[in-house]
Amino acid sequence: MLESLITNKTRLKLLFKFFLNKETTSYLRNLESEFGESTNAIRIELNRLENAGLLLSHFDGNKKIFKANDLHPLYDEINRILQKTVGLDMIVDHITTKIKELKEAYLIGDLAIGKESGIIDILLVGEELDSKLVAALTSKTEMMIDRKIRYLIVNNKEKNNYLSDTHSLLIFGQV
C-alpha cells in the first residue's frame, strides 16, 4: 500500500529502517549489505532525508552513522503511518488491550530493527497470561493484517533475558 505513495524502494526501506524504531542507527556499508542495493542509490536517499532534516548523522571514526531525527515535526506522523502499514496499531488494539494481565508488549525481531518482514515478532510480558486467549486473539489479528504474528510470553523476571540481546520497541505498557 505504501509502495504506491512512495515509489522509490530505497527511500521506503530507509523510512522503515529509521522511523519504525527511533533507536535504530546504521551506516552506508551496513545498509548496502542489508538492502542488497548499490551504495550510490542508498547514499542519494540518505542525503535527501538528511537535507530534509528527517535524519541526523555523526561520525564514528570514518563511518557516518545515521538515525531518525525524532524532534522533526513529521517524525510522529511518519512513525504512525509505518506502524499502521506494518499492523502494529491492530496488534495493540486487538491483542494487547484485551489481555488484562498483560503489563508490557515489545516488538522484537526484524521489524524492531527496521527490516521489512512478513512476520511480526512480539514479546508479551505478564504474570500468568492466558495462552489460549493470546493464541485466539493473535489468529484473528493475523487475518486482519495479512501477516504472521509470532509471540513469546514471559514473566517480568524473564523479560530482561530476551530484551538485552535484541533491539526492541515498546508498543504497549509503561516505559
Coordinates of N, CA and C in Angstrom, one line a residue:
M1 N 0.8 -1.2 0.0 CA 0.0 0.0 0.0 C 0.9 1.3 0.0
L2 N 1.8 1.3 0.9 CA 2.7 2.5 1.0 C 3.6 2.6 -0.3
E3 N 3.8 1.5 -1.0 CA 4.6 1.5 -2.2 C 4.0 2.3 -3.3
S4 N 2.7 2.5 -3.2 CA 2.0 3.3 -4.3 C 2.2 4.8 -4.0
L5 N 2.4 5.1 -2.8 CA 2.7 6.6 -2.4 C 4.1 6.9 -2.5
I6 N 5.0 6.0 -2.0 CA 6.4 6.3 -2.1 C 7.0 5.2 -3.0
T7 N 7.3 5.7 -4.3 CA 7.7 4.7 -5.3 C 9.1 4.4 -5.3
N8 N 10.0 5.2 -4.6 CA 11.4 4.9 -4.5 C 11.6 3.8 -3.4
K9 N 11.9 2.6 -3.8 CA 12.1 1.5 -2.9 C 13.2 1.7 -1.9
T10 N 14.2 2.3 -2.3 CA 15.3 2.6 -1.3 C 14.9 3.6 -0.2
R11 N 14.1 4.6 -0.6 CA 13.6 5.6 0.3 C 12.7 4.9 1.3
L12 N 11.8 4.0 0.8 CA 10.8 3.3 1.6 C 11.6 2.4 2.6
K13 N 12.6 1.7 2.2 CA 13.4 0.9 3.1 C 14.0 1.7 4.2
L14 N 14.5 2.8 3.8 CA 15.2 3.7 4.8 C 14.2 4.3 5.8
L15 N 13.0 4.6 5.4 CA 11.9 5.1 6.3 C 11.6 4.0 7.3
F16 N 11.4 2.7 6.8 CA 11.1 1.6 7.7 C 12.3 1.4 8.7
K17 N 13.5 1.5 8.1 CA 14.7 1.2 8.9 C 14.8 2.2 10.1
F18 N 14.6 3.5 9.8 CA 14.9 4.5 10.8 C 13.6 5.0 11.6
F19 N 12.5 5.0 11.0 CA 11.3 5.6 11.6 C 10.4 4.6 12.3
L20 N 10.6 3.3 12.1 CA 9.7 2.4 12.9 C 10.2 2.4 14.3
N21 N 11.5 2.4 14.5 CA 12.1 2.4 15.9 C 13.2 3.5 15.9
K22 N 12.9 4.6 16.7 CA 13.8 5.7 16.7 C 15.2 5.5 17.2
E23 N 15.4 4.3 17.9 CA 16.7 4.0 18.4 C 17.7 3.4 17.4
T24 N 17.1 3.0 16.2 CA 17.9 2.4 15.2 C 18.9 3.3 14.6
T25 N 20.2 2.8 14.5 CA 21.2 3.6 13.8 C 21.9 2.6 12.8
S26 N 22.5 3.2 11.8 CA 23.2 2.4 10.8 C 24.1 3.3 9.9
Y27 N 24.9 2.7 9.2 CA 25.8 3.4 8.3 C 25.7 2.8 6.9
L28 N 26.3 3.5 5.9 CA 26.1 3.2 4.5 C 26.4 1.8 4.1
R29 N 27.6 1.3 4.5 CA 28.0 -0.1 4.1 C 27.1 -1.1 4.7
N30 N 26.7 -0.9 5.9 CA 25.8 -1.8 6.6 C 24.4 -1.9 5.8
L31 N 23.9 -0.7 5.4 CA 22.7 -0.6 4.7 C 22.8 -1.3 3.3
E32 N 24.0 -1.2 2.7 CA 24.2 -1.8 1.4 C 24.1 -3.3 1.5
S33 N 24.7 -3.9 2.5 CA 24.6 -5.4 2.7 C 23.1 -5.8 3.1
E34 N 22.5 -5.0 3.9 CA 21.1 -5.3 4.4 C 20.1 -5.2 3.2
F35 N 20.2 -4.1 2.5 CA 19.2 -3.8 1.4 C 19.5 -4.6 0.1
G36 N 20.8 -4.9 -0.1 CA 21.2 -5.5 -1.4 C 21.1 -4.5 -2.5
E37 N 21.4 -3.3 -2.3 CA 21.4 -2.2 -3.3 C 22.7 -1.5 -3.4
S38 N 22.9 -0.7 -4.4 CA 24.2 -0.1 -4.6 C 24.3 1.0 -3.5
T39 N 25.6 1.3 -3.2 CA 25.8 2.4 -2.2 C 25.4 3.7 -2.7
N40 N 25.5 3.9 -4.0 CA 25.2 5.2 -4.6 C 23.7 5.5 -4.4
A41 N 22.8 4.5 -4.7 CA 21.4 4.7 -4.5 C 21.0 5.0 -3.1
I42 N 21.7 4.3 -2.2 CA 21.4 4.5 -0.7 C 21.9 5.8 -0.3
R43 N 23.1 6.2 -0.7 CA 23.8 7.5 -0.4 C 22.9 8.7 -0.8
I44 N 22.3 8.6 -2.0 CA 21.5 9.7 -2.5 C 20.3 9.8 -1.6
E45 N 19.6 8.7 -1.3 CA 18.4 8.8 -0.4 C 18.8 9.3 1.0
L46 N 19.9 8.8 1.5 CA 20.3 9.2 2.9 C 20.5 10.7 2.9
N47 N 21.2 11.2 1.8 CA 21.5 12.7 1.7 C 20.2 13.5 1.6
R48 N 19.2 13.0 0.8 CA 17.9 13.7 0.7 C 17.2 13.7 2.1
L49 N 17.2 12.6 2.8 CA 16.5 12.6 4.1 C 17.2 13.4 5.1
E50 N 18.5 13.4 5.0 CA 19.3 14.3 6.0 C 19.1 15.7 5.6
N51 N 19.1 16.1 4.4 CA 18.9 17.5 4.0 C 17.5 18.0 4.3
A52 N 16.6 17.1 4.3 CA 15.2 17.4 4.7 C 15.1 17.5 6.3
G53 N 16.1 17.2 7.0 CA 16.1 17.2 8.4 C 15.4 16.0 9.1
L54 N 15.1 15.0 8.3 CA 14.5 13.8 8.8 C 15.5 12.8 9.4
L55 N 16.7 12.9 9.0 CA 17.8 12.0 9.5 C 18.9 12.9 10.1
L56 N 19.5 12.4 11.2 CA 20.7 13.1 11.8 C 21.8 12.2 11.6
S57 N 23.0 12.7 11.5 CA 24.2 11.9 11.4 C 25.4 12.4 12.3
H58 N 26.3 11.5 12.5 CA 27.5 11.9 13.2 C 28.6 10.9 12.8
F59 N 29.8 11.2 13.0 CA 30.9 10.3 12.5 C 31.4 9.5 13.7
D60 N 31.6 8.2 13.5 CA 32.3 7.3 14.5 C 33.5 6.8 13.7
G61 N 34.6 7.4 13.9 CA 35.8 7.1 13.1 C 35.5 7.5 11.7
N62 N 35.6 6.6 10.8 CA 35.4 7.0 9.4 C 34.0 6.6 8.9
K63 N 33.1 6.2 9.8 CA 31.8 5.8 9.5 C 30.8 6.9 9.8
K64 N 30.0 7.2 8.9 CA 28.9 8.2 9.1 C 27.7 7.5 9.5
I65 N 27.3 7.7 10.8 CA 26.2 6.9 11.4 C 24.9 7.8 11.3
F66 N 23.8 7.2 10.8 CA 22.6 7.9 10.7 C 21.6 7.3 11.7
K67 N 20.6 8.2 12.0 CA 19.5 7.9 12.8 C 18.4 8.9 12.6
A68 N 17.1 8.5 12.9 CA 16.0 9.3 12.7 C 16.1 10.6 13.6
N69 N 15.6 11.7 13.1 CA 15.5 12.9 13.9 C 14.1 12.9 14.5
D70 N 14.0 12.4 15.8 CA 12.7 12.3 16.4 C 12.2 13.6 16.9
L71 N 12.9 14.7 16.7 CA 12.4 16.0 17.0 C 11.8 16.7 15.8
H72 N 12.0 16.1 14.6 CA 11.4 16.7 13.4 C 9.9 16.7 13.5
P73 N 9.2 17.7 13.0 CA 7.8 17.8 13.2 C 7.0 16.7 12.5
L74 N 7.6 16.0 11.5 CA 6.9 14.9 10.9 C 7.2 13.6 11.4
Y75 N 8.2 13.5 12.4 CA 8.6 12.2 12.9 C 7.4 11.3 13.4
D76 N 6.6 11.9 14.2 CA 5.5 11.1 14.8 C 4.5 10.7 13.8
E77 N 4.2 11.5 12.8 CA 3.3 11.2 11.7 C 3.9 10.0 10.9
I78 N 5.1 10.1 10.5 CA 5.7 9.1 9.7 C 5.7 7.8 10.5
N79 N 6.1 7.8 11.8 CA 6.1 6.6 12.6 C 4.7 6.0 12.7
R80 N 3.7 6.8 12.8 CA 2.3 6.3 12.9 C 1.9 5.6 11.6
I81 N 2.2 6.2 10.5 CA 1.9 5.7 9.2 C 2.6 4.3 9.0
L82 N 3.9 4.2 9.4 CA 4.6 3.0 9.3 C 4.0 1.9 10.2
Q83 N 3.7 2.3 11.4 CA 3.1 1.3 12.3 C 1.7 0.8 11.8
K84 N 1.0 1.6 11.1 CA -0.3 1.2 10.5 C 0.0 0.3 9.3
T85 N 1.0 0.6 8.6 CA 1.4 -0.2 7.4 C 1.8 -1.6 7.8
V86 N 2.5 -1.7 8.9 CA 3.0 -3.0 9.4 C 1.9 -3.7 10.1
G87 N 1.0 -3.0 10.8 CA -0.1 -3.6 11.5 C 0.1 -3.5 13.0
L88 N 1.0 -2.7 13.5 CA 1.2 -2.6 14.9 C 0.0 -2.0 15.6
D89 N -0.6 -1.1 15.0 CA -1.8 -0.5 15.6 C -2.9 -1.5 15.8
M90 N -3.1 -2.4 14.9 CA -4.1 -3.5 15.0 C -3.7 -4.5 16.2
I91 N -2.4 -4.7 16.3 CA -1.9 -5.6 17.3 C -2.2 -5.0 18.7
V92 N -1.9 -3.7 18.8 CA -2.2 -3.0 20.1 C -3.7 -3.0 20.3
D93 N -4.5 -2.7 19.3 CA -6.0 -2.6 19.5 C -6.6 -4.0 19.8
H94 N -6.2 -5.0 19.0 CA -6.9 -6.3 19.1 C -6.2 -7.4 19.9
I95 N -5.0 -7.2 20.4 CA -4.4 -8.2 21.2 C -4.0 -7.6 22.6
T96 N -3.2 -6.6 22.6 CA -2.7 -6.2 23.9 C -3.7 -5.5 24.8
T97 N -4.6 -4.8 24.3 CA -5.6 -4.2 25.2 C -6.7 -5.1 25.7
K98 N -6.7 -6.3 25.1 CA -7.8 -7.3 25.5 C -7.2 -8.4 26.5
I99 N -6.0 -8.3 26.8 CA -5.4 -9.2 27.8 C -5.1 -8.5 29.1
K100 N -6.0 -8.7 30.0 CA -6.0 -7.9 31.3 C -4.7 -8.0 32.1
E101 N -4.1 -9.2 32.1 CA -2.9 -9.4 32.9 C -1.6 -8.9 32.2
L102 N -1.7 -8.5 30.9 CA -0.5 -8.1 30.2 C 0.0 -6.7 30.8
K103 N 1.3 -6.7 31.1 CA 1.9 -5.5 31.6 C 2.6 -4.7 30.5
E104 N 3.3 -5.4 29.6 CA 4.1 -4.7 28.6 C 4.1 -5.6 27.3
A105 N 4.2 -5.0 26.2 CA 4.4 -5.8 24.9 C 5.5 -5.0 24.1
Y106 N 6.4 -5.8 23.6 CA 7.6 -5.3 22.8 C 7.6 -5.9 21.4
L107 N 7.9 -5.0 20.4 CA 8.2 -5.5 19.1 C 9.7 -5.9 19.1
I108 N 10.0 -7.1 18.7 CA 11.3 -7.6 18.6 C 11.6 -8.2 17.2
G109 N 12.7 -8.7 16.9 CA 13.0 -9.3 15.7 C 13.3 -8.3 14.6
D110 N 13.1 -8.7 13.3 CA 13.5 -7.9 12.2 C 12.8 -6.5 12.1
L111 N 11.5 -6.5 12.4 CA 10.8 -5.2 12.3 C 11.3 -4.2 13.4
A112 N 11.8 -4.7 14.5 CA 12.3 -3.8 15.5 C 13.6 -3.1 15.1
I113 N 14.3 -3.7 14.2 CA 15.5 -3.0 13.7 C 15.3 -2.4 12.3
G114 N 14.0 -2.4 11.9 CA 13.6 -1.7 10.6 C 13.8 -2.5 9.4
K115 N 13.9 -3.9 9.5 CA 13.9 -4.7 8.3 C 12.5 -5.1 8.0
E116 N 12.1 -4.9 6.8 CA 10.8 -5.4 6.4 C 10.7 -6.9 6.5
S117 N 9.6 -7.3 7.1 CA 9.4 -8.7 7.3 C 7.9 -9.1 7.2
G118 N 7.6 -10.3 6.8 CA 6.2 -10.8 6.8 C 5.8 -11.3 8.1
I119 N 6.8 -11.4 9.1 CA 6.5 -11.9 10.4 C 6.7 -10.8 11.4
I120 N 5.7 -10.7 12.3 CA 5.8 -9.7 13.4 C 6.1 -10.5 14.7
D121 N 7.3 -10.2 15.3 CA 7.7 -10.9 16.5 C 7.4 -10.0 17.7
I122 N 6.6 -10.5 18.6 CA 6.3 -9.7 19.8 C 6.6 -10.5 21.1
L123 N 7.0 -9.7 22.1 CA 7.3 -10.3 23.4 C 6.2 -9.8 24.3
L124 N 5.5 -10.7 24.9 CA 4.4 -10.3 25.8 C 4.8 -10.6 27.3
V125 N 4.7 -9.5 28.1 CA 5.2 -9.6 29.5 C 4.0 -9.6 30.5
G126 N 3.9 -10.5 31.3 CA 2.9 -10.5 32.3 C 2.9 -11.8 33.1
E127 N 2.3 -11.8 34.3 CA 2.3 -13.0 35.1 C 1.0 -13.8 34.8
E128 N 1.2 -15.0 34.5 CA 0.1 -16.0 34.2 C -0.9 -15.5 33.1
L129 N -0.3 -15.2 31.9 CA -1.1 -14.8 30.8 C -1.8 -16.1 30.3
D130 N -3.0 -15.9 29.8 CA -3.9 -16.9 29.2 C -3.4 -17.2 27.8
S131 N -2.6 -18.3 27.6 CA -2.0 -18.6 26.3 C -3.1 -18.9 25.3
K132 N -4.2 -19.5 25.7 CA -5.3 -19.8 24.7 C -5.9 -18.5 24.2
L133 N -6.1 -17.5 25.1 CA -6.7 -16.2 24.7 C -5.7 -15.5 23.8
V134 N -4.4 -15.5 24.1 CA -3.4 -14.9 23.3 C -3.4 -15.5 21.9
A135 N -3.4 -16.9 21.8 CA -3.5 -17.6 20.5 C -4.7 -17.2 19.7
A136 N -5.8 -17.1 20.3 CA -7.1 -16.8 19.6 C -7.0 -15.3 19.1
L137 N -6.6 -14.4 19.9 CA -6.5 -13.0 19.5 C -5.5 -12.8 18.4
T138 N -4.4 -13.5 18.5 CA -3.3 -13.5 17.5 C -3.8 -14.0 16.2
S139 N -4.5 -15.1 16.2 CA -5.0 -15.7 15.0 C -6.0 -14.7 14.3
K140 N -6.9 -14.1 15.0 CA -7.8 -13.1 14.4 C -7.1 -11.9 13.8
T141 N -6.1 -11.4 14.6 CA -5.4 -10.3 14.1 C -4.5 -10.6 12.9
E142 N -4.0 -11.8 12.8 CA -3.2 -12.2 11.6 C -4.1 -12.1 10.4
M143 N -5.3 -12.5 10.5 CA -6.2 -12.5 9.3 C -6.5 -11.0 8.9
M144 N -6.6 -10.1 9.9 CA -6.9 -8.7 9.6 C -5.7 -8.0 8.9
I145 N -4.5 -8.3 9.4 CA -3.4 -7.6 8.8 C -2.6 -8.3 7.8
D146 N -3.0 -9.6 7.5 CA -2.4 -10.4 6.5 C -0.9 -10.6 6.7
R147 N -0.5 -10.8 7.9 CA 0.9 -11.0 8.3 C 0.9 -12.1 9.4
K148 N 1.9 -12.8 9.5 CA 2.1 -13.8 10.6 C 2.6 -13.1 11.8
I149 N 2.0 -13.4 13.0 CA 2.5 -12.9 14.3 C 3.1 -14.0 15.1
R150 N 4.3 -13.8 15.5 CA 5.0 -14.8 16.4 C 5.1 -14.2 17.7
Y151 N 4.7 -14.8 18.8 CA 4.7 -14.2 20.1 C 5.4 -15.1 21.1
L152 N 6.0 -14.5 22.1 CA 6.6 -15.2 23.2 C 6.1 -14.6 24.5
I153 N 5.6 -15.4 25.4 CA 5.1 -15.0 26.7 C 6.1 -15.2 27.7
V154 N 6.4 -14.1 28.5 CA 7.4 -14.2 29.6 C 6.9 -13.5 30.8
N155 N 7.4 -13.8 32.0 CA 7.1 -13.0 33.1 C 8.1 -11.9 33.3
N156 N 7.8 -11.0 34.2 CA 8.7 -9.8 34.4 C 10.1 -10.1 34.7
K157 N 10.4 -11.2 35.4 CA 11.8 -11.6 35.7 C 12.5 -12.1 34.5
E158 N 11.8 -12.8 33.6 CA 12.4 -13.3 32.3 C 12.6 -12.2 31.2
K159 N 11.9 -11.2 31.3 CA 11.8 -10.1 30.3 C 13.2 -9.7 29.9
N160 N 14.1 -9.3 30.9 CA 15.4 -8.7 30.5 C 16.3 -9.7 29.8
N161 N 16.1 -11.0 30.0 CA 16.9 -12.0 29.3 C 16.6 -11.9 27.8
Y162 N 15.4 -11.6 27.4 CA 15.1 -11.5 26.0 C 15.3 -10.1 25.4
L163 N 15.2 -9.1 26.2 CA 15.4 -7.7 25.7 C 16.9 -7.3 25.6
S164 N 17.7 -7.9 26.4 CA 19.1 -7.5 26.5 C 19.9 -7.8 25.2
D165 N 19.5 -8.9 24.6 CA 20.3 -9.4 23.4 C 19.7 -8.9 22.1
T166 N 18.6 -8.1 22.1 CA 18.0 -7.8 20.9 C 17.5 -6.3 20.9
H167 N 17.3 -5.7 19.8 CA 16.6 -4.4 19.7 C 15.2 -4.6 19.9
S168 N 14.6 -3.7 20.6 CA 13.1 -3.9 20.9 C 12.5 -2.5 20.9
L169 N 11.2 -2.5 20.7 CA 10.4 -1.3 20.7 C 9.1 -1.6 21.6
L170 N 9.0 -0.8 22.6 CA 7.8 -0.9 23.5 C 6.6 -0.5 22.7
I171 N 5.6 -1.4 22.6 CA 4.4 -1.0 21.9 C 3.1 -0.9 22.8
F172 N 3.3 -1.4 24.0 CA 2.2 -1.4 25.0 C 2.8 -1.4 26.4
G173 N 2.3 -0.6 27.3 CA 2.7 -0.7 28.7 C 3.5 0.6 29.0
Q174 N 4.1 0.5 30.2 CA 4.8 1.7 30.7 C 6.3 1.7 30.2
V175 N 6.8 2.8 30.1 CA 8.3 3.0 29.7 C 9.1 2.7 30.9

